[in-house]
Coordinates of C-alpha atoms in Angstrom, one line a residue:
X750 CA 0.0 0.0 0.0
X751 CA 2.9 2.3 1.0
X752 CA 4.0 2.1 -3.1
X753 CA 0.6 3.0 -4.2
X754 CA 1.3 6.6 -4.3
X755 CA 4.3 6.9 -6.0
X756 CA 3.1 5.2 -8.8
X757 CA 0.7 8.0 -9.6
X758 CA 3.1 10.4 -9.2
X759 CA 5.7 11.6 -12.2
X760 CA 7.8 14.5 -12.0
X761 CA 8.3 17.2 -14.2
X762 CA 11.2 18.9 -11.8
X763 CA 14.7 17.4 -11.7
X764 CA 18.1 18.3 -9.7
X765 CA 21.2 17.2 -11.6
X766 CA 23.7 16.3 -9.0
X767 CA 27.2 15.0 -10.9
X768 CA 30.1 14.6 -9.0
X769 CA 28.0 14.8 -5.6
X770 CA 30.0 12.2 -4.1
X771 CA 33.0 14.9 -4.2
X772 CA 31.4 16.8 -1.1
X773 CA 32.8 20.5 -0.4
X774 CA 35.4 20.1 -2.8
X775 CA 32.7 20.0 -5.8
X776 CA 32.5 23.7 -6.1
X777 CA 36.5 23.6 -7.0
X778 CA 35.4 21.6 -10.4
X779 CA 34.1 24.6 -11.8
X780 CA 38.2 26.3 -12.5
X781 CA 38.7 23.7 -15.2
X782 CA 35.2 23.4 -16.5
X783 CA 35.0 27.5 -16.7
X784 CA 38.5 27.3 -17.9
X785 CA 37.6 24.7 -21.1
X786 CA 34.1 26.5 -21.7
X787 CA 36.2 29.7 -22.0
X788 CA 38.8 28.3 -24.3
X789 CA 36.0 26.7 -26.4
X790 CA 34.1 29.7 -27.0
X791 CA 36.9 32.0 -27.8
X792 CA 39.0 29.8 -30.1
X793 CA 35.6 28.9 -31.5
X794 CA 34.5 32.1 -32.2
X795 CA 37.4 33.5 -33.8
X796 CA 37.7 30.9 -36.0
X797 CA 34.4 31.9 -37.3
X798 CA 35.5 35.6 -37.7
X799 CA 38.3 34.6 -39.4
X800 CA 37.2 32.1 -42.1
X801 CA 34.1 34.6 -42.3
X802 CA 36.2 37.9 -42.8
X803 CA 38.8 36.6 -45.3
X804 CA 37.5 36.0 -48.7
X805 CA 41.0 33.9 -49.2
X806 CA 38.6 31.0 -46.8
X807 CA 35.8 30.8 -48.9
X808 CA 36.7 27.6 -50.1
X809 CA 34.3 24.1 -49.4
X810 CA 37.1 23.5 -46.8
X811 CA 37.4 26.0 -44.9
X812 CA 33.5 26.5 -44.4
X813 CA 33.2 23.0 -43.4
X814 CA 35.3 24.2 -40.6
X815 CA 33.2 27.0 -40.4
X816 CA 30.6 24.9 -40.0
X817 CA 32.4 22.8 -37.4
X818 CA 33.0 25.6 -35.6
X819 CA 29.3 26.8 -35.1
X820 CA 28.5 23.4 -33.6
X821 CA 31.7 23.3 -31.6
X822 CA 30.4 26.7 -30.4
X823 CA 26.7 25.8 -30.0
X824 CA 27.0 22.6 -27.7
X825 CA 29.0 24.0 -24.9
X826 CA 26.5 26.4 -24.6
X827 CA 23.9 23.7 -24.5
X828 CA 25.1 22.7 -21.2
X829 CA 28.1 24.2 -19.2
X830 CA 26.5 27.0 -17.8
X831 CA 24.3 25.0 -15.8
X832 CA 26.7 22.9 -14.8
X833 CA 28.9 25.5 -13.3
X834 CA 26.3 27.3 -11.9
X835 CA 25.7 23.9 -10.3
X836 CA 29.3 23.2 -8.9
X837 CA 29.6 27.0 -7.8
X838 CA 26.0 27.6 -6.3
X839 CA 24.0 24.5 -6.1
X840 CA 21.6 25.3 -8.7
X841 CA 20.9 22.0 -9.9
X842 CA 16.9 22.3 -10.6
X843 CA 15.5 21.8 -14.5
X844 CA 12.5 21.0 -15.7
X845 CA 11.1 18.4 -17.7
X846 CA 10.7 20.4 -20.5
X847 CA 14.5 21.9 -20.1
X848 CA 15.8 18.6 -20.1
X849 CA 14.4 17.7 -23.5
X850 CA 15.5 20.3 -25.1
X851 CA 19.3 20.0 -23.4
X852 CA 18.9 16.2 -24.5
X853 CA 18.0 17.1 -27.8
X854 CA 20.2 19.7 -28.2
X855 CA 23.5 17.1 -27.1
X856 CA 22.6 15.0 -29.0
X857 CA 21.7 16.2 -32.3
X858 CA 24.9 18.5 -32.6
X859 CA 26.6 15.6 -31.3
X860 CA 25.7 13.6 -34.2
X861 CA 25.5 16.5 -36.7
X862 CA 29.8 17.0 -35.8
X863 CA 29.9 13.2 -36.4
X864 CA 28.5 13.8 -39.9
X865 CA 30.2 17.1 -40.7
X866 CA 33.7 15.1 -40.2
X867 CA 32.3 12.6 -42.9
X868 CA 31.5 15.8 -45.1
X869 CA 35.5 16.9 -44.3
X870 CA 36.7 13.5 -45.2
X871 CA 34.5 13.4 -48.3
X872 CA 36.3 17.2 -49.1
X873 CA 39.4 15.8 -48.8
X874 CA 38.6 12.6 -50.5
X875 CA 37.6 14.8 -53.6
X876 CA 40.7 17.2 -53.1
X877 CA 43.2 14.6 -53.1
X878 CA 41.9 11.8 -55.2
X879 CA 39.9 13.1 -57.7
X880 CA 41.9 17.0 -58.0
X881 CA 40.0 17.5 -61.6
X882 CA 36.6 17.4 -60.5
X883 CA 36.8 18.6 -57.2
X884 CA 35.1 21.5 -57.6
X885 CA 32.0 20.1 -59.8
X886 CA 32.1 17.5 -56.7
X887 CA 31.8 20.2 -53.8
X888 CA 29.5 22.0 -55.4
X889 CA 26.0 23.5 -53.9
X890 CA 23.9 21.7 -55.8
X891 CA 25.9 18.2 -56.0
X892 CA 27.7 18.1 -52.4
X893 CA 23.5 18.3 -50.9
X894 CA 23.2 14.6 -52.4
X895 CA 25.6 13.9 -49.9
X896 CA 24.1 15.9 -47.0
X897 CA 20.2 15.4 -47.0
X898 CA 20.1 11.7 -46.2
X899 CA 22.6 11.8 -43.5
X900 CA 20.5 15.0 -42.1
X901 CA 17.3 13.5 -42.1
X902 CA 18.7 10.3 -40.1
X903 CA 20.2 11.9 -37.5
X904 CA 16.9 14.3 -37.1
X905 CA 14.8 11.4 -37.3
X906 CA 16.3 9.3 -34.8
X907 CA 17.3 12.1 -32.2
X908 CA 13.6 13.5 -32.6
X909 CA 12.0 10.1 -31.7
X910 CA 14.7 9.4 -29.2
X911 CA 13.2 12.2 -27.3
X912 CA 9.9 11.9 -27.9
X913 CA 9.7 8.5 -26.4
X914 CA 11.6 10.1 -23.7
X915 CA 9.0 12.5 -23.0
X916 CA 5.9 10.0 -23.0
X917 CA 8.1 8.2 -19.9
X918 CA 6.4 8.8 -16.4
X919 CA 9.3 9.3 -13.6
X920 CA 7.9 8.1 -10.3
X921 CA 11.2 6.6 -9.3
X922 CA 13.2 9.3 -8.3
X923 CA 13.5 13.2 -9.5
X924 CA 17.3 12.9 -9.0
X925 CA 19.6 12.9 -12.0
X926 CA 23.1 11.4 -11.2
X927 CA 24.6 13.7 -13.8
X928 CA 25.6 16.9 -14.6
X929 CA 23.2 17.8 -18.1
X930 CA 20.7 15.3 -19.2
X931 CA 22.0 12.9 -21.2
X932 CA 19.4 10.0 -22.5
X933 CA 19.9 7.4 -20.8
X934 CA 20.6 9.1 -17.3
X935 CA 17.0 10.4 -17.5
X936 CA 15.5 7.2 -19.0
X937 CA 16.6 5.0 -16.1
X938 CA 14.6 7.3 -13.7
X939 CA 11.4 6.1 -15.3
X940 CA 8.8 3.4 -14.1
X941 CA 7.5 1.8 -16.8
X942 CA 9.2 -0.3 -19.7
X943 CA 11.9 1.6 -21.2
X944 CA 13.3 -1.7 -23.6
X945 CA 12.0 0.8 -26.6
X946 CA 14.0 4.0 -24.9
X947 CA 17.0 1.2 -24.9
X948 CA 16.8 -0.1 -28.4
X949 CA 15.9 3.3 -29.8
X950 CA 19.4 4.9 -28.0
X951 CA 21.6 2.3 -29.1
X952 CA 19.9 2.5 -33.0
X953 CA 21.0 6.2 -32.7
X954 CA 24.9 5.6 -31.1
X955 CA 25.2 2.9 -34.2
X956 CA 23.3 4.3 -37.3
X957 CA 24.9 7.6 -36.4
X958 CA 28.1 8.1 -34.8
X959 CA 29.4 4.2 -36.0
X960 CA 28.5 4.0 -39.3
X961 CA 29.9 8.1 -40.1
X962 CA 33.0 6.5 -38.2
X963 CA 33.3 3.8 -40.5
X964 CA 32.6 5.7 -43.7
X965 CA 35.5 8.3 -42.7
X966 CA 37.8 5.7 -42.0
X967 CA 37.4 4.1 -45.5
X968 CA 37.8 7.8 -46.9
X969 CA 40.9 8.5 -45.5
X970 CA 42.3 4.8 -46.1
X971 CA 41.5 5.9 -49.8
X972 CA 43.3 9.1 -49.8
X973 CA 46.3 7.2 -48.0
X974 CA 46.4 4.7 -51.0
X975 CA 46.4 7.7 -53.4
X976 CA 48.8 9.7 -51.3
X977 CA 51.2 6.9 -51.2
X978 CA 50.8 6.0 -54.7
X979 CA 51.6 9.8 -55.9
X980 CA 54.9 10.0 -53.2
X981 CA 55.5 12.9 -51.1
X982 CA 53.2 15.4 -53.2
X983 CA 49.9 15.3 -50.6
X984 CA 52.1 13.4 -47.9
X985 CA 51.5 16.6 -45.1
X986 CA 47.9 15.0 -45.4
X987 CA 48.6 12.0 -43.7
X988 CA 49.4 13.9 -40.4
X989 CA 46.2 15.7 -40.7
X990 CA 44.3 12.6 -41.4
X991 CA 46.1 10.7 -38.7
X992 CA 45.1 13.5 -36.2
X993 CA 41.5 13.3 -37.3
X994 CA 41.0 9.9 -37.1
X995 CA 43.0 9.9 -33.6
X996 CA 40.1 12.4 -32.1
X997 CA 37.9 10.3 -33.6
X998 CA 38.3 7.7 -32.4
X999 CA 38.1 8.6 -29.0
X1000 CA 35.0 10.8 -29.0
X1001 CA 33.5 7.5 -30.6
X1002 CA 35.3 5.4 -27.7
X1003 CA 33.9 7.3 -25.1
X1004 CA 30.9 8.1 -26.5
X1005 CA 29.8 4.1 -26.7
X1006 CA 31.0 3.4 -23.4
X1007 CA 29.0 5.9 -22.3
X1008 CA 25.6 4.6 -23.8
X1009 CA 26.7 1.1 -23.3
X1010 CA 27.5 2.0 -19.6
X1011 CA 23.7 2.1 -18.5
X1012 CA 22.5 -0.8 -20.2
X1013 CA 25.5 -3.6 -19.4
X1014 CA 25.9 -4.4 -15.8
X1015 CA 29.6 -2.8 -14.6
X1016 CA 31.7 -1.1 -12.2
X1017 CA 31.9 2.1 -13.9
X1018 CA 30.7 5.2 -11.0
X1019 CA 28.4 8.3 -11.3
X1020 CA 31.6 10.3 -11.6
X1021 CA 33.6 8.3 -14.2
X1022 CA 30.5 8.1 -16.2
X1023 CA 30.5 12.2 -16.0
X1024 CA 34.1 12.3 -17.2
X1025 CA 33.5 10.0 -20.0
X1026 CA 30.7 11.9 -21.6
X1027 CA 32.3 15.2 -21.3
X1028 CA 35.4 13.6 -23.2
X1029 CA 32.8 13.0 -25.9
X1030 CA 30.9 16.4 -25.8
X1031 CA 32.9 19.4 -24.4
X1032 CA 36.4 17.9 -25.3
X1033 CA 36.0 18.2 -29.0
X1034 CA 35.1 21.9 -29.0
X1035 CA 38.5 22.7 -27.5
X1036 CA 40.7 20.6 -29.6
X1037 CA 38.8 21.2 -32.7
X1038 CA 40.1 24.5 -33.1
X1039 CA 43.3 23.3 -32.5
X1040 CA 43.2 20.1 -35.4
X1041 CA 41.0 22.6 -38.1
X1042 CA 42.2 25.7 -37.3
X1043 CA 45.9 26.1 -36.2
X1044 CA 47.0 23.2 -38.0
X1045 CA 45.9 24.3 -41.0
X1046 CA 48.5 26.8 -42.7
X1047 CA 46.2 28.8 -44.4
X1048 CA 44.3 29.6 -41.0
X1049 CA 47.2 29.8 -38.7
X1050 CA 48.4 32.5 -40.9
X1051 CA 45.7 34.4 -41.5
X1052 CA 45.4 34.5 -37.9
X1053 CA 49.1 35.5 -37.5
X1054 CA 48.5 38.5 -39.4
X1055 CA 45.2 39.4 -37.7
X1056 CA 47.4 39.2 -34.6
X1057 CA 50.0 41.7 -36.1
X1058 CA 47.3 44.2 -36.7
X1059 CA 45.9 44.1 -33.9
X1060 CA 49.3 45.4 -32.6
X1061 CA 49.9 47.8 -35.1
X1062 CA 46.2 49.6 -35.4
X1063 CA 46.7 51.2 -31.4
X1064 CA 50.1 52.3 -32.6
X1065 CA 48.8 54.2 -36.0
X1066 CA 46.1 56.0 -33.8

């Protein structure tokens, strides 16, 4: 009789609580959070001036950074600032509604960067091995054939990922072990069958994030047959493509374990499972920046020079 009533009963408020366990020194967590959001945000957003102001960075390449950029830009925003306003005051309330759209919002940028890395590796692909027809390739109207299908599967299976989330009544607790609200660690709060939730989540990890992992992977061991073939004219790409496939590989790594980490039985705490998210969400949009921006000589010195007049304009007035 005593369960009766919270049966009837599913909440639409929720406290995040990651890395609860770490007591009074949980507020210190939010230096090198603040510290990465800040670094994310800037390099992110002067990238975006840059390959915006220069004409020279008009190129398909450089606006797929662009692009990456935006996104990189986008999903710390998604979900940092309540987690530091969390570690630093306590605020850990959201609402049903909020959490949606955070969910939604993680996860659909998440898998919209996994795609726009298959775009890069398509750019390259078409720079490298087929030189003569790159531009008919990467253009508007012919590059879209290879953008609308991968669009509408990551909307399709993010939206009903959600969706089903939202239908779920929470009578178990309104606690979220976690720092944002990541699928399945406001899924396993509910108290009805969530097998659907399950299969539905994993569908998206696979279809998504695998399957774009798998497709750049061939692409760039393409363009290292091709490179090799032609000798040391296109070999600097093989330490970009290296790099990319290093990053990769651990965003996809750490992403997996971190949906496979609420649905197979293991030691893996609270915590850990924070850490291992965040390598998969906030670490890209620092490095980023770093792999697509500085290492690439075009950007680094077109930023170099927008240094130098930066120190020469206060001079000249």
């Amino acid at each position: 009789m005593m369960d009766l009533p919270t049966q009837n009963i599913s909440f639409t408020d929720f406290k995040l609580v990651g890395f609860y366990s770490l007591g009074e020194w949980r507020p210190l967590l939010f230096i090198p959070f603040f510290l990465m959001f800040l670094l994310a945000i800037t390099a992110n957003s002067i990238l975006i001036y840059l390959i915006k102001s220069q004409k020279s960075l008009h190129s398909p390449m450089y606006v797929l950074i662009g692009v990456m950029a935006v996104l990189d830009l986008i999903m710390p925003i998604f979900f940092v600032p309540n987690m530091l306003l969390s570690f630093l005051f306590n605020w850990s309330e959201i609402s049903l509604t909020g959490c949606l759209i955070q969910m939604f919002g993680l996860h659909f940028i998440g898998t919209f960067q996994s795609t726009l890395l298959f775009w890069m590796a398509l750019d390259r692909y078409f720079a490298i091995c087929k030189p003569l027809h790159y531009h008919k390739y990467m253009e508007i109207s012919n590059f879209l054939k290879f953008v609308v299908v991968p669009v509408m599967r990551n909307g399709l299976l993010i939206v009903t990922m959600v969706c089903l989330a939202g239908k779920l009544s929470f009578c178990v607790t309104n606690v979220i072990d976690h720092s944002f609200c990541e699928h399945m660690a406001l899924v396993q709060l509910a108290c009805g069958d969530i097998s659907v939730n399950n299969i539905v989540g994993l569908l998206s990890a696979f279809l998504v994030t695998t399957v774009d992992f798998i497709l750049i992977t061939v692409s760039y061991v393409v363009i290292f047959s091709s490179v090799f073939k032609s000798g040391e004219t296109h070999l600097k790409a093989i330490n970009t493509c290296i790099t990319h496939i290093i990053i990769m590989t651990l965003s996809l790594i750490s992403a997996l374990i971190a949906f496979l980490s609420y649905r197979i039985r293991n030691n893996i705490s609270p915590s850990n499972r924070i850490v291992i998210s965040i390598m998969y969400l906030l670490f890209p949009s620092c490095l980023h920046p770093l792999i697509y921006g500085w290492r690439t000589k075009e950007i680094r010195v077109t930023f170099l020079k927008f240094i130098n007049n930066a120190k020469v304009f206060p001079l000249k007035n």
